[in-house]
């Protein structure tokens, strides 16, 4: 059951890919992914709904796993991180930006002057918590898969996704710092889209690994989910 929840959550978390076929008016190379869900964007309601769906589904799958996982340190850390990611993503969807600062100079000026709603600051906090949880979950469960002999698919391909996620995170954080310092966006949108894409791919790999694990015979007492 938790594999299905995680898989559906991963799918919902890629809803931003609709911008490939639907005109949003935002440049995907330069703008935050979360600006798609801004209150003043025409498709904002859709992207807020998909973010909420993704967060709730992943949260439910992670809590389900936490109640059934063996008390192995890396597993507990990993599922704890995924739980934080799901909860923060759901909260994040309820704290949308009022406008798109990377695409609208007037919005950026208001944000710099502190003339935007408090949801901008709250959104930054919830987004940071979501990515922190994702990094903890990705790392923790990948290590668990390799150390405890669980989920062969995740054990094999997970480390590559961990490295890619870390590189995308460094790019995104550097680009955010440059933008806030007034030095342009440094293709912020591309870096952040890779960041969230790697999270979704990893979640999909986790779900696939869990589903296949159930079909494999394993020794009594092995609690891999």
JSON list of C-alpha atoms in Angstrom, two decimals:
[
{"chain": "A", "resi": 1, "resn": "UNK", "atom": "CA", "xyz": [0.00, 0.00, 0.00]},
{"chain": "A", "resi": 2, "resn": "UNK", "atom": "CA", "xyz": [2.76, 2.47, 0.90]},
{"chain": "A", "resi": 3, "resn": "UNK", "atom": "CA", "xyz": [4.48, 1.78, -2.44]},
{"chain": "A", "resi": 4, "resn": "UNK", "atom": "CA", "xyz": [1.31, 2.89, -4.25]},
{"chain": "A", "resi": 5, "resn": "UNK", "atom": "CA", "xyz": [1.05, 6.03, -2.12]},
{"chain": "A", "resi": 6, "resn": "UNK", "atom": "CA", "xyz": [4.68, 6.95, -2.76]},
{"chain": "A", "resi": 7, "resn": "UNK", "atom": "CA", "xyz": [4.35, 6.27, -6.50]},
{"chain": "A", "resi": 8, "resn": "UNK", "atom": "CA", "xyz": [1.24, 8.44, -6.82]},
{"chain": "A", "resi": 9, "resn": "UNK", "atom": "CA", "xyz": [2.90, 11.16, -4.77]},
{"chain": "A", "resi": 10, "resn": "UNK", "atom": "CA", "xyz": [5.92, 11.10, -7.08]},
{"chain": "A", "resi": 11, "resn": "UNK", "atom": "CA", "xyz": [3.63, 11.42, -10.10]},
{"chain": "A", "resi": 12, "resn": "UNK", "atom": "CA", "xyz": [1.76, 14.38, -8.60]},
{"chain": "A", "resi": 13, "resn": "UNK", "atom": "CA", "xyz": [5.09, 16.02, -7.73]},
{"chain": "A", "resi": 14, "resn": "UNK", "atom": "CA", "xyz": [5.94, 16.17, -11.46]},
{"chain": "A", "resi": 15, "resn": "UNK", "atom": "CA", "xyz": [2.81, 18.12, -12.40]},
{"chain": "A", "resi": 16, "resn": "UNK", "atom": "CA", "xyz": [5.01, 21.14, -13.20]},
{"chain": "A", "resi": 17, "resn": "UNK", "atom": "CA", "xyz": [6.06, 19.26, -16.37]},
{"chain": "A", "resi": 18, "resn": "UNK", "atom": "CA", "xyz": [2.73, 20.39, -17.79]},
{"chain": "A", "resi": 19, "resn": "UNK", "atom": "CA", "xyz": [4.48, 23.66, -18.59]},
{"chain": "A", "resi": 20, "resn": "UNK", "atom": "CA", "xyz": [6.09, 21.80, -21.50]},
{"chain": "A", "resi": 21, "resn": "UNK", "atom": "CA", "xyz": [2.71, 21.58, -23.25]},
{"chain": "A", "resi": 22, "resn": "UNK", "atom": "CA", "xyz": [0.73, 24.37, -21.57]},
{"chain": "A", "resi": 23, "resn": "UNK", "atom": "CA", "xyz": [1.70, 28.02, -21.81]},
{"chain": "A", "resi": 24, "resn": "UNK", "atom": "CA", "xyz": [2.23, 29.46, -18.34]},
{"chain": "A", "resi": 25, "resn": "UNK", "atom": "CA", "xyz": [3.90, 32.74, -19.28]},
{"chain": "A", "resi": 26, "resn": "UNK", "atom": "CA", "xyz": [6.91, 31.89, -17.09]},
{"chain": "A", "resi": 27, "resn": "UNK", "atom": "CA", "xyz": [10.39, 31.02, -18.33]},
{"chain": "A", "resi": 28, "resn": "UNK", "atom": "CA", "xyz": [11.24, 27.54, -16.96]},
{"chain": "A", "resi": 29, "resn": "UNK", "atom": "CA", "xyz": [14.96, 28.27, -17.16]},
{"chain": "A", "resi": 30, "resn": "UNK", "atom": "CA", "xyz": [14.81, 31.39, -15.00]},
{"chain": "A", "resi": 31, "resn": "UNK", "atom": "CA", "xyz": [11.79, 31.17, -12.67]},
{"chain": "A", "resi": 32, "resn": "UNK", "atom": "CA", "xyz": [11.11, 29.26, -9.45]},
{"chain": "A", "resi": 33, "resn": "UNK", "atom": "CA", "xyz": [8.96, 26.16, -9.84]},
{"chain": "A", "resi": 34, "resn": "UNK", "atom": "CA", "xyz": [6.80, 27.50, -7.01]},
{"chain": "A", "resi": 35, "resn": "UNK", "atom": "CA", "xyz": [6.01, 30.61, -9.07]},
{"chain": "A", "resi": 36, "resn": "UNK", "atom": "CA", "xyz": [3.76, 28.40, -11.19]},
{"chain": "A", "resi": 37, "resn": "UNK", "atom": "CA", "xyz": [1.53, 28.17, -8.11]},
{"chain": "A", "resi": 38, "resn": "UNK", "atom": "CA", "xyz": [1.65, 31.87, -7.24]},
{"chain": "A", "resi": 39, "resn": "UNK", "atom": "CA", "xyz": [-1.67, 33.47, -6.40]},
{"chain": "A", "resi": 40, "resn": "UNK", "atom": "CA", "xyz": [-1.58, 35.74, -9.47]},
{"chain": "A", "resi": 41, "resn": "UNK", "atom": "CA", "xyz": [-0.81, 32.98, -11.98]},
{"chain": "A", "resi": 42, "resn": "UNK", "atom": "CA", "xyz": [-3.63, 31.65, -14.20]},
{"chain": "A", "resi": 43, "resn": "UNK", "atom": "CA", "xyz": [-2.85, 28.00, -13.39]},
{"chain": "A", "resi": 44, "resn": "UNK", "atom": "CA", "xyz": [-1.83, 28.65, -9.81]},
{"chain": "A", "resi": 45, "resn": "UNK", "atom": "CA", "xyz": [-4.79, 26.76, -8.36]},
{"chain": "A", "resi": 46, "resn": "UNK", "atom": "CA", "xyz": [-3.95, 23.64, -10.36]},
{"chain": "A", "resi": 47, "resn": "UNK", "atom": "CA", "xyz": [-0.32, 23.56, -9.26]},
{"chain": "A", "resi": 48, "resn": "UNK", "atom": "CA", "xyz": [-1.23, 24.25, -5.63]},
{"chain": "A", "resi": 49, "resn": "UNK", "atom": "CA", "xyz": [-3.65, 21.32, -5.75]},
{"chain": "A", "resi": 50, "resn": "UNK", "atom": "CA", "xyz": [-1.07, 18.95, -7.23]},
{"chain": "A", "resi": 51, "resn": "UNK", "atom": "CA", "xyz": [1.54, 20.01, -4.66]},
{"chain": "A", "resi": 52, "resn": "UNK", "atom": "CA", "xyz": [-0.95, 19.38, -1.86]},
{"chain": "A", "resi": 53, "resn": "UNK", "atom": "CA", "xyz": [-1.81, 15.99, -3.34]},
{"chain": "A", "resi": 54, "resn": "UNK", "atom": "CA", "xyz": [1.86, 15.04, -3.66]},
{"chain": "A", "resi": 55, "resn": "UNK", "atom": "CA", "xyz": [2.63, 16.07, -0.10]},
{"chain": "A", "resi": 56, "resn": "UNK", "atom": "CA", "xyz": [-0.31, 14.24, 1.45]},
{"chain": "A", "resi": 57, "resn": "UNK", "atom": "CA", "xyz": [0.32, 11.03, -0.52]},
{"chain": "A", "resi": 58, "resn": "UNK", "atom": "CA", "xyz": [4.04, 10.92, 0.28]},
{"chain": "A", "resi": 59, "resn": "UNK", "atom": "CA", "xyz": [3.35, 11.79, 3.92]},
{"chain": "A", "resi": 60, "resn": "UNK", "atom": "CA", "xyz": [0.80, 8.97, 4.19]},
{"chain": "A", "resi": 61, "resn": "UNK", "atom": "CA", "xyz": [3.19, 6.47, 2.58]},
{"chain": "A", "resi": 62, "resn": "UNK", "atom": "CA", "xyz": [6.08, 7.51, 4.83]},
{"chain": "A", "resi": 63, "resn": "UNK", "atom": "CA", "xyz": [4.02, 7.34, 8.04]},
{"chain": "A", "resi": 64, "resn": "UNK", "atom": "CA", "xyz": [2.72, 3.92, 6.96]},
{"chain": "A", "resi": 65, "resn": "UNK", "atom": "CA", "xyz": [6.31, 2.76, 6.49]},
{"chain": "A", "resi": 66, "resn": "UNK", "atom": "CA", "xyz": [7.49, 4.27, 9.78]},
{"chain": "A", "resi": 67, "resn": "UNK", "atom": "CA", "xyz": [4.90, 2.29, 11.72]},
{"chain": "A", "resi": 68, "resn": "UNK", "atom": "CA", "xyz": [6.09, -0.97, 10.12]},
{"chain": "A", "resi": 69, "resn": "UNK", "atom": "CA", "xyz": [9.80, -0.50, 9.51]},
{"chain": "A", "resi": 70, "resn": "UNK", "atom": "CA", "xyz": [12.33, -2.39, 11.65]},
{"chain": "A", "resi": 71, "resn": "UNK", "atom": "CA", "xyz": [14.20, -0.21, 14.12]},
{"chain": "A", "resi": 72, "resn": "UNK", "atom": "CA", "xyz": [17.25, 0.23, 11.94]},
{"chain": "A", "resi": 73, "resn": "UNK", "atom": "CA", "xyz": [18.91, 3.67, 12.31]},
{"chain": "A", "resi": 74, "resn": "UNK", "atom": "CA", "xyz": [19.28, 4.55, 8.62]},
{"chain": "A", "resi": 75, "resn": "UNK", "atom": "CA", "xyz": [15.74, 3.40, 7.86]},
{"chain": "A", "resi": 76, "resn": "UNK", "atom": "CA", "xyz": [14.28, 5.53, 10.64]},
{"chain": "A", "resi": 77, "resn": "UNK", "atom": "CA", "xyz": [16.31, 8.56, 9.56]},
{"chain": "A", "resi": 78, "resn": "UNK", "atom": "CA", "xyz": [15.33, 8.05, 5.94]},
{"chain": "A", "resi": 79, "resn": "UNK", "atom": "CA", "xyz": [11.62, 7.60, 6.52]},
{"chain": "A", "resi": 80, "resn": "UNK", "atom": "CA", "xyz": [11.70, 10.52, 8.95]},
{"chain": "A", "resi": 81, "resn": "UNK", "atom": "CA", "xyz": [13.14, 12.67, 6.19]},
{"chain": "A", "resi": 82, "resn": "UNK", "atom": "CA", "xyz": [10.50, 11.53, 3.70]},
{"chain": "A", "resi": 83, "resn": "UNK", "atom": "CA", "xyz": [7.82, 12.29, 6.31]},
{"chain": "A", "resi": 84, "resn": "UNK", "atom": "CA", "xyz": [9.19, 15.81, 6.73]},
{"chain": "A", "resi": 85, "resn": "UNK", "atom": "CA", "xyz": [9.29, 16.25, 2.96]},
{"chain": "A", "resi": 86, "resn": "UNK", "atom": "CA", "xyz": [5.67, 15.18, 2.55]},
{"chain": "A", "resi": 87, "resn": "UNK", "atom": "CA", "xyz": [4.37, 17.32, 5.41]},
{"chain": "A", "resi": 88, "resn": "UNK", "atom": "CA", "xyz": [6.33, 20.42, 4.37]},
{"chain": "A", "resi": 89, "resn": "UNK", "atom": "CA", "xyz": [5.28, 20.03, 0.72]},
{"chain": "A", "resi": 90, "resn": "UNK", "atom": "CA", "xyz": [1.63, 19.90, 1.75]},
{"chain": "A", "resi": 91, "resn": "UNK", "atom": "CA", "xyz": [2.04, 22.98, 3.95]},
{"chain": "A", "resi": 92, "resn": "UNK", "atom": "CA", "xyz": [4.00, 24.72, 1.18]},
{"chain": "A", "resi": 93, "resn": "UNK", "atom": "CA", "xyz": [1.02, 24.39, -1.16]},
{"chain": "A", "resi": 94, "resn": "UNK", "atom": "CA", "xyz": [-1.11, 26.34, 1.32]},
{"chain": "A", "resi": 95, "resn": "UNK", "atom": "CA", "xyz": [1.43, 29.20, 1.51]},
{"chain": "A", "resi": 96, "resn": "UNK", "atom": "CA", "xyz": [1.67, 30.37, -2.11]},
{"chain": "A", "resi": 97, "resn": "UNK", "atom": "CA", "xyz": [3.64, 33.37, -3.31]},
{"chain": "A", "resi": 98, "resn": "UNK", "atom": "CA", "xyz": [1.44, 36.35, -4.14]},
{"chain": "A", "resi": 99, "resn": "UNK", "atom": "CA", "xyz": [3.38, 37.05, -7.35]},
{"chain": "A", "resi": 100, "resn": "UNK", "atom": "CA", "xyz": [6.39, 35.83, -9.34]},
{"chain": "A", "resi": 101, "resn": "UNK", "atom": "CA", "xyz": [9.53, 37.75, -8.25]},
{"chain": "A", "resi": 102, "resn": "UNK", "atom": "CA", "xyz": [11.91, 36.32, -10.86]},
{"chain": "A", "resi": 103, "resn": "UNK", "atom": "CA", "xyz": [9.53, 37.18, -13.71]},
{"chain": "A", "resi": 104, "resn": "UNK", "atom": "CA", "xyz": [8.03, 40.43, -12.41]},
{"chain": "A", "resi": 105, "resn": "UNK", "atom": "CA", "xyz": [10.46, 43.24, -11.44]},
{"chain": "A", "resi": 106, "resn": "UNK", "atom": "CA", "xyz": [7.70, 45.03, -9.54]},
{"chain": "A", "resi": 107, "resn": "UNK", "atom": "CA", "xyz": [7.06, 41.90, -7.49]},
{"chain": "A", "resi": 108, "resn": "UNK", "atom": "CA", "xyz": [10.79, 41.54, -6.82]},
{"chain": "A", "resi": 109, "resn": "UNK", "atom": "CA", "xyz": [10.98, 45.17, -5.67]},
{"chain": "A", "resi": 110, "resn": "UNK", "atom": "CA", "xyz": [8.02, 44.72, -3.32]},
{"chain": "A", "resi": 111, "resn": "UNK", "atom": "CA", "xyz": [9.58, 41.56, -1.93]},
{"chain": "A", "resi": 112, "resn": "UNK", "atom": "CA", "xyz": [12.89, 43.34, -1.31]},
{"chain": "A", "resi": 113, "resn": "UNK", "atom": "CA", "xyz": [11.07, 46.19, 0.41]},
{"chain": "A", "resi": 114, "resn": "UNK", "atom": "CA", "xyz": [9.06, 43.78, 2.57]},
{"chain": "A", "resi": 115, "resn": "UNK", "atom": "CA", "xyz": [5.77, 44.83, 1.00]},
{"chain": "A", "resi": 116, "resn": "UNK", "atom": "CA", "xyz": [4.56, 41.35, 0.10]},
{"chain": "A", "resi": 117, "resn": "UNK", "atom": "CA", "xyz": [2.36, 39.10, 2.28]},
{"chain": "A", "resi": 118, "resn": "UNK", "atom": "CA", "xyz": [3.98, 37.10, 5.08]},
{"chain": "A", "resi": 119, "resn": "UNK", "atom": "CA", "xyz": [3.30, 33.97, 3.06]},
{"chain": "A", "resi": 120, "resn": "UNK", "atom": "CA", "xyz": [6.44, 34.75, 1.02]},
{"chain": "A", "resi": 121, "resn": "UNK", "atom": "CA", "xyz": [8.63, 34.25, 4.09]},
{"chain": "A", "resi": 122, "resn": "UNK", "atom": "CA", "xyz": [6.56, 31.30, 5.29]},
{"chain": "A", "resi": 123, "resn": "UNK", "atom": "CA", "xyz": [6.78, 29.74, 1.83]},
{"chain": "A", "resi": 124, "resn": "UNK", "atom": "CA", "xyz": [10.57, 30.06, 1.86]},
{"chain": "A", "resi": 125, "resn": "UNK", "atom": "CA", "xyz": [10.70, 28.27, 5.22]},
{"chain": "A", "resi": 126, "resn": "UNK", "atom": "CA", "xyz": [8.35, 25.45, 4.20]},
{"chain": "A", "resi": 127, "resn": "UNK", "atom": "CA", "xyz": [10.18, 24.99, 0.88]},
{"chain": "A", "resi": 128, "resn": "UNK", "atom": "CA", "xyz": [13.51, 24.78, 2.69]},
{"chain": "A", "resi": 129, "resn": "UNK", "atom": "CA", "xyz": [12.11, 22.21, 5.11]},
{"chain": "A", "resi": 130, "resn": "UNK", "atom": "CA", "xyz": [10.72, 20.16, 2.21]},
{"chain": "A", "resi": 131, "resn": "UNK", "atom": "CA", "xyz": [14.08, 20.02, 0.45]},
{"chain": "A", "resi": 132, "resn": "UNK", "atom": "CA", "xyz": [15.89, 19.31, 3.71]},
{"chain": "A", "resi": 133, "resn": "UNK", "atom": "CA", "xyz": [13.53, 16.41, 4.34]},
{"chain": "A", "resi": 134, "resn": "UNK", "atom": "CA", "xyz": [14.00, 15.17, 0.79]},
{"chain": "A", "resi": 135, "resn": "UNK", "atom": "CA", "xyz": [17.79, 15.19, 1.12]},
{"chain": "A", "resi": 136, "resn": "UNK", "atom": "CA", "xyz": [17.63, 13.37, 4.45]},
{"chain": "A", "resi": 137, "resn": "UNK", "atom": "CA", "xyz": [15.17, 10.82, 3.09]},
{"chain": "A", "resi": 138, "resn": "UNK", "atom": "CA", "xyz": [17.03, 10.21, -0.17]},
{"chain": "A", "resi": 139, "resn": "UNK", "atom": "CA", "xyz": [20.34, 9.75, 1.62]},
{"chain": "A", "resi": 140, "resn": "UNK", "atom": "CA", "xyz": [19.03, 7.76, 4.58]},
{"chain": "A", "resi": 141, "resn": "UNK", "atom": "CA", "xyz": [16.97, 5.22, 2.66]},
{"chain": "A", "resi": 142, "resn": "UNK", "atom": "CA", "xyz": [19.62, 4.80, -0.03]},
{"chain": "A", "resi": 143, "resn": "UNK", "atom": "CA", "xyz": [22.19, 3.99, 2.65]},
{"chain": "A", "resi": 144, "resn": "UNK", "atom": "CA", "xyz": [19.66, 1.68, 4.33]},
{"chain": "A", "resi": 145, "resn": "UNK", "atom": "CA", "xyz": [19.08, -0.17, 1.06]},
{"chain": "A", "resi": 146, "resn": "UNK", "atom": "CA", "xyz": [22.79, -0.79, 0.62]},
{"chain": "A", "resi": 147, "resn": "UNK", "atom": "CA", "xyz": [23.65, -1.49, 4.25]},
{"chain": "A", "resi": 148, "resn": "UNK", "atom": "CA", "xyz": [20.74, -3.78, 5.12]},
{"chain": "A", "resi": 149, "resn": "UNK", "atom": "CA", "xyz": [20.43, -5.59, 1.80]},
{"chain": "A", "resi": 150, "resn": "UNK", "atom": "CA", "xyz": [17.01, -4.11, 1.03]},
{"chain": "A", "resi": 151, "resn": "UNK", "atom": "CA", "xyz": [15.53, -2.93, -2.26]},
{"chain": "A", "resi": 152, "resn": "UNK", "atom": "CA", "xyz": [18.17, -3.95, -4.84]},
{"chain": "A", "resi": 153, "resn": "UNK", "atom": "CA", "xyz": [16.99, -1.39, -7.38]},
{"chain": "A", "resi": 154, "resn": "UNK", "atom": "CA", "xyz": [17.35, 1.46, -4.91]},
{"chain": "A", "resi": 155, "resn": "UNK", "atom": "CA", "xyz": [20.68, 0.12, -3.68]},
{"chain": "A", "resi": 156, "resn": "UNK", "atom": "CA", "xyz": [21.97, 0.08, -7.25]},
{"chain": "A", "resi": 157, "resn": "UNK", "atom": "CA", "xyz": [20.68, 3.34, -8.68]},
{"chain": "A", "resi": 158, "resn": "UNK", "atom": "CA", "xyz": [20.01, 5.38, -5.53]},
{"chain": "A", "resi": 159, "resn": "UNK", "atom": "CA", "xyz": [23.60, 6.61, -5.03]},
{"chain": "A", "resi": 160, "resn": "UNK", "atom": "CA", "xyz": [23.64, 8.17, -8.51]},
{"chain": "A", "resi": 161, "resn": "UNK", "atom": "CA", "xyz": [20.41, 10.04, -7.73]},
{"chain": "A", "resi": 162, "resn": "UNK", "atom": "CA", "xyz": [21.81, 11.19, -4.39]},
{"chain": "A", "resi": 163, "resn": "UNK", "atom": "CA", "xyz": [24.84, 12.72, -6.13]},
{"chain": "A", "resi": 164, "resn": "UNK", "atom": "CA", "xyz": [22.69, 14.32, -8.83]},
{"chain": "A", "resi": 165, "resn": "UNK", "atom": "CA", "xyz": [20.33, 15.73, -6.21]},
{"chain": "A", "resi": 166, "resn": "UNK", "atom": "CA", "xyz": [23.21, 17.23, -4.24]},
{"chain": "A", "resi": 167, "resn": "UNK", "atom": "CA", "xyz": [24.67, 18.85, -7.38]},
{"chain": "A", "resi": 168, "resn": "UNK", "atom": "CA", "xyz": [21.26, 20.27, -8.35]},
{"chain": "A", "resi": 169, "resn": "UNK", "atom": "CA", "xyz": [20.82, 21.59, -4.81]},
{"chain": "A", "resi": 170, "resn": "UNK", "atom": "CA", "xyz": [24.19, 23.36, -4.88]},
{"chain": "A", "resi": 171, "resn": "UNK", "atom": "CA", "xyz": [23.25, 24.92, -8.24]},
{"chain": "A", "resi": 172, "resn": "UNK", "atom": "CA", "xyz": [19.86, 26.03, -6.92]},
{"chain": "A", "resi": 173, "resn": "UNK", "atom": "CA", "xyz": [21.21, 27.52, -3.69]},
{"chain": "A", "resi": 174, "resn": "UNK", "atom": "CA", "xyz": [23.96, 29.36, -5.57]},
{"chain": "A", "resi": 175, "resn": "UNK", "atom": "CA", "xyz": [21.43, 30.73, -8.05]},
{"chain": "A", "resi": 176, "resn": "UNK", "atom": "CA", "xyz": [19.09, 31.86, -5.26]},
{"chain": "A", "resi": 177, "resn": "UNK", "atom": "CA", "xyz": [21.96, 33.65, -3.53]},
{"chain": "A", "resi": 178, "resn": "UNK", "atom": "CA", "xyz": [22.93, 35.36, -6.80]},
{"chain": "A", "resi": 179, "resn": "UNK", "atom": "CA", "xyz": [19.34, 36.45, -7.46]},
{"chain": "A", "resi": 180, "resn": "UNK", "atom": "CA", "xyz": [18.87, 37.83, -3.95]},
{"chain": "A", "resi": 181, "resn": "UNK", "atom": "CA", "xyz": [22.16, 39.74, -4.31]},
{"chain": "A", "resi": 182, "resn": "UNK", "atom": "CA", "xyz": [20.95, 41.29, -7.57]},
{"chain": "A", "resi": 183, "resn": "UNK", "atom": "CA", "xyz": [23.29, 39.35, -9.85]},
{"chain": "A", "resi": 184, "resn": "UNK", "atom": "CA", "xyz": [20.70, 37.69, -12.08]},
{"chain": "A", "resi": 185, "resn": "UNK", "atom": "CA", "xyz": [19.08, 34.28, -11.80]},
{"chain": "A", "resi": 186, "resn": "UNK", "atom": "CA", "xyz": [21.96, 32.02, -12.94]},
{"chain": "A", "resi": 187, "resn": "UNK", "atom": "CA", "xyz": [19.34, 29.80, -14.63]},
{"chain": "A", "resi": 188, "resn": "UNK", "atom": "CA", "xyz": [17.72, 29.29, -11.24]},
{"chain": "A", "resi": 189, "resn": "UNK", "atom": "CA", "xyz": [14.66, 27.68, -12.77]},
{"chain": "A", "resi": 190, "resn": "UNK", "atom": "CA", "xyz": [16.63, 25.00, -14.58]},
{"chain": "A", "resi": 191, "resn": "UNK", "atom": "CA", "xyz": [18.58, 24.10, -11.44]},
{"chain": "A", "resi": 192, "resn": "UNK", "atom": "CA", "xyz": [15.49, 23.93, -9.26]},
{"chain": "A", "resi": 193, "resn": "UNK", "atom": "CA", "xyz": [13.55, 21.92, -11.81]},
{"chain": "A", "resi": 194, "resn": "UNK", "atom": "CA", "xyz": [16.35, 19.37, -11.89]},
{"chain": "A", "resi": 195, "resn": "UNK", "atom": "CA", "xyz": [16.32, 19.37, -8.09]},
{"chain": "A", "resi": 196, "resn": "UNK", "atom": "CA", "xyz": [12.62, 18.52, -7.83]},
{"chain": "A", "resi": 197, "resn": "UNK", "atom": "CA", "xyz": [12.79, 16.15, -10.80]},
{"chain": "A", "resi": 198, "resn": "UNK", "atom": "CA", "xyz": [15.51, 14.05, -9.14]},
{"chain": "A", "resi": 199, "resn": "UNK", "atom": "CA", "xyz": [13.40, 13.89, -5.96]},
{"chain": "A", "resi": 200, "resn": "UNK", "atom": "CA", "xyz": [10.43, 12.62, -7.98]},
{"chain": "A", "resi": 201, "resn": "UNK", "atom": "CA", "xyz": [12.55, 10.07, -9.86]},
{"chain": "A", "resi": 202, "resn": "UNK", "atom": "CA", "xyz": [14.02, 8.83, -6.57]},
{"chain": "A", "resi": 203, "resn": "UNK", "atom": "CA", "xyz": [10.55, 8.50, -5.04]},
{"chain": "A", "resi": 204, "resn": "UNK", "atom": "CA", "xyz": [9.45, 6.52, -8.09]},
{"chain": "A", "resi": 205, "resn": "UNK", "atom": "CA", "xyz": [12.50, 4.27, -7.76]},
{"chain": "A", "resi": 206, "resn": "UNK", "atom": "CA", "xyz": [11.74, 3.77, -4.07]},
{"chain": "A", "resi": 207, "resn": "UNK", "atom": "CA", "xyz": [8.13, 2.82, -4.85]},
{"chain": "A", "resi": 208, "resn": "UNK", "atom": "CA", "xyz": [9.25, 0.38, -7.56]},
{"chain": "A", "resi": 209, "resn": "UNK", "atom": "CA", "xyz": [11.82, -1.16, -5.22]},
{"chain": "A", "resi": 210, "resn": "UNK", "atom": "CA", "xyz": [9.26, -1.64, -2.45]},
{"chain": "A", "resi": 211, "resn": "UNK", "atom": "CA", "xyz": [6.74, -3.18, -4.84]},
{"chain": "A", "resi": 212, "resn": "UNK", "atom": "CA", "xyz": [9.29, -5.65, -6.20]},
{"chain": "A", "resi": 213, "resn": "UNK", "atom": "CA", "xyz": [10.55, -6.47, -2.71]},
{"chain": "A", "resi": 214, "resn": "UNK", "atom": "CA", "xyz": [7.14, -7.85, -1.81]},
{"chain": "A", "resi": 215, "resn": "UNK", "atom": "CA", "xyz": [7.40, -10.39, -4.62]},
{"chain": "A", "resi": 216, "resn": "UNK", "atom": "CA", "xyz": [10.79, -11.68, -3.51]},
{"chain": "A", "resi": 217, "resn": "UNK", "atom": "CA", "xyz": [11.19, -14.38, -0.84]},
{"chain": "A", "resi": 218, "resn": "UNK", "atom": "CA", "xyz": [13.15, -13.10, 2.14]},
{"chain": "A", "resi": 219, "resn": "UNK", "atom": "CA", "xyz": [14.37, -14.54, 5.44]},
{"chain": "A", "resi": 220, "resn": "UNK", "atom": "CA", "xyz": [11.99, -14.51, 8.39]},
{"chain": "A", "resi": 221, "resn": "UNK", "atom": "CA", "xyz": [12.37, -11.34, 10.41]},
{"chain": "A", "resi": 222, "resn": "UNK", "atom": "CA", "xyz": [13.52, -9.20, 7.49]},
{"chain": "A", "resi": 223, "resn": "UNK", "atom": "CA", "xyz": [11.28, -6.15, 7.76]},
{"chain": "A", "resi": 224, "resn": "UNK", "atom": "CA", "xyz": [12.12, -4.34, 4.52]},
{"chain": "A", "resi": 225, "resn": "UNK", "atom": "CA", "xyz": [9.04, -2.60, 3.14]}
]
